[in-house]
mmCIF file with all atom_site columns, C-alpha atoms in Angstrom:
data_model
loop_
_atom_site.group_PDB
_atom_site.id
_atom_site.type_symbol
_atom_site.label_atom_id
_atom_site.label_alt_id
_atom_site.label_comp_id
_atom_site.label_asym_id
_atom_site.label_entity_id
_atom_site.label_seq_id
_atom_site.pdbx_PDB_ins_code
_atom_site.Cartn_x
_atom_site.Cartn_y
_atom_site.Cartn_z
_atom_site.occupancy
_atom_site.B_iso_or_equiv
_atom_site.pdbx_formal_charge
_atom_site.auth_seq_id
_atom_site.auth_comp_id
_atom_site.auth_asym_id
_atom_site.auth_atom_id
_atom_site.pdbx_PDB_model_num
ATOM 1  C CA . MET A 1 1  ? 15.566 37.182 -57.215 1.00 0.00 ? 141 MET A CA 1
ATOM 2  C CA . LYS A 1 2  ? 15.718 39.790 -59.973 1.00 0.00 ? 142 LYS A CA 1
ATOM 3  C CA . THR A 1 3  ? 15.623 42.600 -57.400 1.00 0.00 ? 143 THR A CA 1
ATOM 4  C CA . TYR A 1 4  ? 18.669 41.224 -55.588 1.00 0.00 ? 144 TYR A CA 1
ATOM 5  C CA . LEU A 1 5  ? 20.552 40.832 -58.848 1.00 0.00 ? 145 LEU A CA 1
ATOM 6  C CA . ASN A 1 6  ? 19.865 44.495 -59.591 1.00 0.00 ? 146 ASN A CA 1
ATOM 7  C CA . TYR A 1 7  ? 21.253 45.451 -56.167 1.00 0.00 ? 147 TYR A CA 1
ATOM 8  C CA . ILE A 1 8  ? 24.361 43.358 -56.725 1.00 0.00 ? 148 ILE A CA 1
ATOM 9  C CA . LYS A 1 9  ? 24.934 44.983 -60.130 1.00 0.00 ? 149 LYS A CA 1
ATOM 10 C CA . PHE A 1 10 ? 24.499 48.418 -58.545 1.00 0.00 ? 150 PHE A CA 1
ATOM 11 C CA . PHE A 1 11 ? 27.014 47.705 -55.789 1.00 0.00 ? 151 PHE A CA 1
ATOM 12 C CA . ILE A 1 12 ? 29.535 46.201 -58.179 1.00 0.00 ? 152 ILE A CA 1
ATOM 13 C CA . ASN A 1 13 ? 29.224 49.174 -60.561 1.00 0.00 ? 153 ASN A CA 1
ATOM 14 C CA . TYR A 1 14 ? 29.922 51.580 -57.708 1.00 0.00 ? 154 TYR A CA 1
ATOM 15 C CA . GLN A 1 15 ? 32.768 49.395 -56.399 1.00 0.00 ? 155 GLN A CA 1
ATOM 16 C CA . CYS A 1 16 ? 30.971 48.633 -53.146 1.00 0.00 ? 156 CYS A CA 1
ATOM 17 C CA . ILE A 1 17 ? 31.550 44.888 -53.498 1.00 0.00 ? 157 ILE A CA 1
ATOM 18 C CA . SER A 1 18 ? 35.031 43.496 -53.815 1.00 0.00 ? 158 SER A CA 1
ATOM 19 C CA . VAL A 1 19 ? 34.364 39.930 -52.608 1.00 0.00 ? 159 VAL A CA 1
ATOM 20 C CA . ILE A 1 20 ? 31.524 37.542 -53.347 1.00 0.00 ? 160 ILE A CA 1
ATOM 21 C CA . VAL A 1 21 ? 31.101 34.311 -51.411 1.00 0.00 ? 161 VAL A CA 1
ATOM 22 C CA . GLU A 1 22 ? 28.932 31.703 -53.079 1.00 0.00 ? 162 GLU A CA 1
ATOM 23 C CA . ARG A 1 23 ? 27.242 28.660 -51.600 1.00 0.00 ? 163 ARG A CA 1
ATOM 24 C CA . ASP A 1 24 ? 29.862 26.291 -53.028 1.00 0.00 ? 164 ASP A CA 1
ATOM 25 C CA . ASP A 1 25 ? 32.720 28.264 -51.434 1.00 0.00 ? 165 ASP A CA 1
ATOM 26 C CA . VAL A 1 26 ? 31.908 26.952 -47.954 1.00 0.00 ? 166 VAL A CA 1
ATOM 27 C CA . THR A 1 27 ? 31.039 23.584 -46.483 1.00 0.00 ? 167 THR A CA 1
ATOM 28 C CA . LYS A 1 28 ? 28.429 25.036 -44.147 1.00 0.00 ? 168 LYS A CA 1
ATOM 29 C CA . GLY A 1 29 ? 26.317 27.858 -45.558 1.00 0.00 ? 169 GLY A CA 1
ATOM 30 C CA . LYS A 1 30 ? 23.881 30.075 -43.762 1.00 0.00 ? 170 LYS A CA 1
ATOM 31 C CA . THR A 1 31 ? 22.614 29.491 -40.956 1.00 0.00 ? 171 THR A CA 1
ATOM 32 C CA . TYR A 1 32 ? 26.217 28.936 -39.971 1.00 0.00 ? 172 TYR A CA 1
ATOM 33 C CA . PRO A 1 33 ? 28.644 31.887 -39.789 1.00 0.00 ? 173 PRO A CA 1
ATOM 34 C CA . ASP A 1 34 ? 31.010 30.318 -42.343 1.00 0.00 ? 174 ASP A CA 1
ATOM 35 C CA . PRO A 1 35 ? 30.070 32.480 -45.376 1.00 0.00 ? 175 PRO A CA 1
ATOM 36 C CA . TYR A 1 36 ? 30.670 35.673 -43.408 1.00 0.00 ? 176 TYR A CA 1
ATOM 37 C CA . LEU A 1 37 ? 33.895 34.394 -41.909 1.00 0.00 ? 177 LEU A CA 1
ATOM 38 C CA . LEU A 1 38 ? 35.222 33.481 -45.362 1.00 0.00 ? 178 LEU A CA 1
ATOM 39 C CA . ALA A 1 39 ? 34.286 36.921 -46.746 1.00 0.00 ? 179 ALA A CA 1
ATOM 40 C CA . ILE A 1 40 ? 36.040 38.612 -43.822 1.00 0.00 ? 180 ILE A CA 1
ATOM 41 C CA . LYS A 1 41 ? 39.110 36.451 -44.407 1.00 0.00 ? 181 LYS A CA 1
ATOM 42 C CA . ARG A 1 42 ? 39.135 37.240 -48.147 1.00 0.00 ? 182 ARG A CA 1
ATOM 43 C CA . LEU A 1 43 ? 38.755 40.944 -47.451 1.00 0.00 ? 183 LEU A CA 1
ATOM 44 C CA . ASN A 1 44 ? 41.526 40.757 -44.863 1.00 0.00 ? 184 ASN A CA 1
ATOM 45 C CA . ILE A 1 45 ? 39.682 43.031 -42.449 1.00 0.00 ? 185 ILE A CA 1
ATOM 46 C CA . PRO A 1 46 ? 38.876 42.733 -38.758 1.00 0.00 ? 186 PRO A CA 1
ATOM 47 C CA . VAL A 1 47 ? 35.409 41.436 -37.990 1.00 0.00 ? 187 VAL A CA 1
ATOM 48 C CA . ASN A 1 48 ? 34.621 44.633 -36.073 1.00 0.00 ? 188 ASN A CA 1
ATOM 49 C CA . HIS A 1 49 ? 34.962 46.565 -39.361 1.00 0.00 ? 189 HIS A CA 1
ATOM 50 C CA . THR A 1 50 ? 32.206 44.522 -40.976 1.00 0.00 ? 190 THR A CA 1
ATOM 51 C CA . ILE A 1 51 ? 28.588 45.534 -41.616 1.00 0.00 ? 191 ILE A CA 1
ATOM 52 C CA . VAL A 1 52 ? 26.109 42.954 -42.860 1.00 0.00 ? 192 VAL A CA 1
ATOM 53 C CA . PHE A 1 53 ? 22.611 43.689 -44.189 1.00 0.00 ? 193 PHE A CA 1
ATOM 54 C CA . GLU A 1 54 ? 20.144 40.810 -43.886 1.00 0.00 ? 194 GLU A CA 1
ATOM 55 C CA . ASP A 1 55 ? 16.412 40.393 -44.312 1.00 0.00 ? 195 ASP A CA 1
ATOM 56 C CA . SER A 1 56 ? 15.581 37.112 -42.563 1.00 0.00 ? 196 SER A CA 1
ATOM 57 C CA . SER A 1 57 ? 15.847 35.869 -38.999 1.00 0.00 ? 197 SER A CA 1
ATOM 58 C CA . SER A 1 58 ? 18.053 32.930 -39.925 1.00 0.00 ? 198 SER A CA 1
ATOM 59 C CA . ASP A 1 59 ? 20.465 35.108 -41.906 1.00 0.00 ? 199 ASP A CA 1
ATOM 60 C CA . VAL A 1 60 ? 20.658 37.687 -39.121 1.00 0.00 ? 200 VAL A CA 1
ATOM 61 C CA . LYS A 1 61 ? 21.472 34.867 -36.687 1.00 0.00 ? 201 LYS A CA 1
ATOM 62 C CA . SER A 1 62 ? 24.204 33.676 -39.052 1.00 0.00 ? 202 SER A CA 1
ATOM 63 C CA . ALA A 1 63 ? 25.734 37.153 -39.321 1.00 0.00 ? 203 ALA A CA 1
ATOM 64 C CA . VAL A 1 64 ? 25.577 37.655 -35.553 1.00 0.00 ? 204 VAL A CA 1
ATOM 65 C CA . ALA A 1 65 ? 27.215 34.254 -34.993 1.00 0.00 ? 205 ALA A CA 1
ATOM 66 C CA . ALA A 1 66 ? 30.126 35.550 -37.093 1.00 0.00 ? 206 ALA A CA 1
ATOM 67 C CA . ARG A 1 67 ? 30.268 38.579 -34.719 1.00 0.00 ? 207 ARG A CA 1
ATOM 68 C CA . THR A 1 68 ? 29.491 41.081 -37.475 1.00 0.00 ? 208 THR A CA 1
ATOM 69 C CA . TYR A 1 69 ? 27.506 44.281 -37.057 1.00 0.00 ? 209 TYR A CA 1
ATOM 70 C CA . CYS A 1 70 ? 24.193 43.263 -38.595 1.00 0.00 ? 210 CYS A CA 1
ATOM 71 C CA . VAL A 1 71 ? 21.514 45.620 -39.896 1.00 0.00 ? 211 VAL A CA 1
ATOM 72 C CA . GLY A 1 72 ? 18.121 44.027 -40.386 1.00 0.00 ? 212 GLY A CA 1
ATOM 73 C CA . ILE A 1 73 ? 16.128 44.892 -43.484 1.00 0.00 ? 213 ILE A CA 1
ATOM 74 C CA . GLY A 1 74 ? 12.491 44.486 -42.533 1.00 0.00 ? 214 GLY A CA 1
ATOM 75 C CA . ASP A 1 75 ? 10.464 44.237 -39.375 1.00 0.00 ? 215 ASP A CA 1
ATOM 76 C CA . GLU A 1 76 ? 11.718 45.071 -35.924 1.00 0.00 ? 216 GLU A CA 1
ATOM 77 C CA . ASN A 1 77 ? 11.418 41.370 -35.028 1.00 0.00 ? 217 ASN A CA 1
ATOM 78 C CA . LEU A 1 78 ? 14.938 41.092 -36.484 1.00 0.00 ? 218 LEU A CA 1
ATOM 79 C CA . LEU A 1 79 ? 16.149 42.952 -33.392 1.00 0.00 ? 219 LEU A CA 1
ATOM 80 C CA . SER A 1 80 ? 15.169 39.981 -31.233 1.00 0.00 ? 220 SER A CA 1
ATOM 81 C CA . VAL A 1 81 ? 17.532 37.699 -33.175 1.00 0.00 ? 221 VAL A CA 1
ATOM 82 C CA . GLY A 1 82 ? 20.489 40.071 -32.984 1.00 0.00 ? 222 GLY A CA 1
ATOM 83 C CA . ALA A 1 83 ? 20.207 42.854 -35.573 1.00 0.00 ? 223 ALA A CA 1
ATOM 84 C CA . GLN A 1 84 ? 21.662 46.103 -34.224 1.00 0.00 ? 224 GLN A CA 1
ATOM 85 C CA . PHE A 1 85 ? 18.848 48.101 -35.822 1.00 0.00 ? 225 PHE A CA 1
ATOM 86 C CA . THR A 1 86 ? 16.467 47.737 -38.729 1.00 0.00 ? 226 THR A CA 1
ATOM 87 C CA . ILE A 1 87 ? 15.503 49.602 -41.854 1.00 0.00 ? 227 ILE A CA 1
ATOM 88 C CA . HIS A 1 88 ? 12.094 48.808 -43.239 1.00 0.00 ? 228 HIS A CA 1
ATOM 89 C CA . ASN A 1 89 ? 12.795 48.746 -46.938 1.00 0.00 ? 229 ASN A CA 1
ATOM 90 C CA . SER A 1 90 ? 15.871 47.559 -48.793 1.00 0.00 ? 230 SER A CA 1
ATOM 91 C CA . GLN A 1 91 ? 15.342 50.297 -51.381 1.00 0.00 ? 231 GLN A CA 1
ATOM 92 C CA . LEU A 1 92 ? 16.209 52.850 -48.682 1.00 0.00 ? 232 LEU A CA 1
ATOM 93 C CA . LEU A 1 93 ? 19.666 51.337 -48.572 1.00 0.00 ? 233 LEU A CA 1
ATOM 94 C CA . ILE A 1 94 ? 20.402 52.542 -52.102 1.00 0.00 ? 234 ILE A CA 1
ATOM 95 C CA . PHE A 1 95 ? 19.509 56.110 -51.233 1.00 0.00 ? 235 PHE A CA 1
ATOM 96 C CA . ARG A 1 96 ? 21.647 56.097 -48.098 1.00 0.00 ? 236 ARG A CA 1
ATOM 97 C CA . LEU A 1 97 ? 24.765 55.365 -50.123 1.00 0.00 ? 237 LEU A CA 1
#
């Protein structure tokens, strides 16, 4: 959990995050597409301008159900549940920014 909090702080500091959707903001959380759909609505952007990074099969399925472009963080098995491609380590994401 601490690692993810560090990532969130990083993204907020560099103004990469402008909307946060929490569990209590939606009636149906992941594995449903609702959290992504609410974020897209709050951002007021088209779904085809959305990139989601997820590290579990159920979360990738949720992102794909919302019709987002989903990048899997982890094994290539995430491709079989709908990730467009995968990166093997979430720390690589920081360096790609």
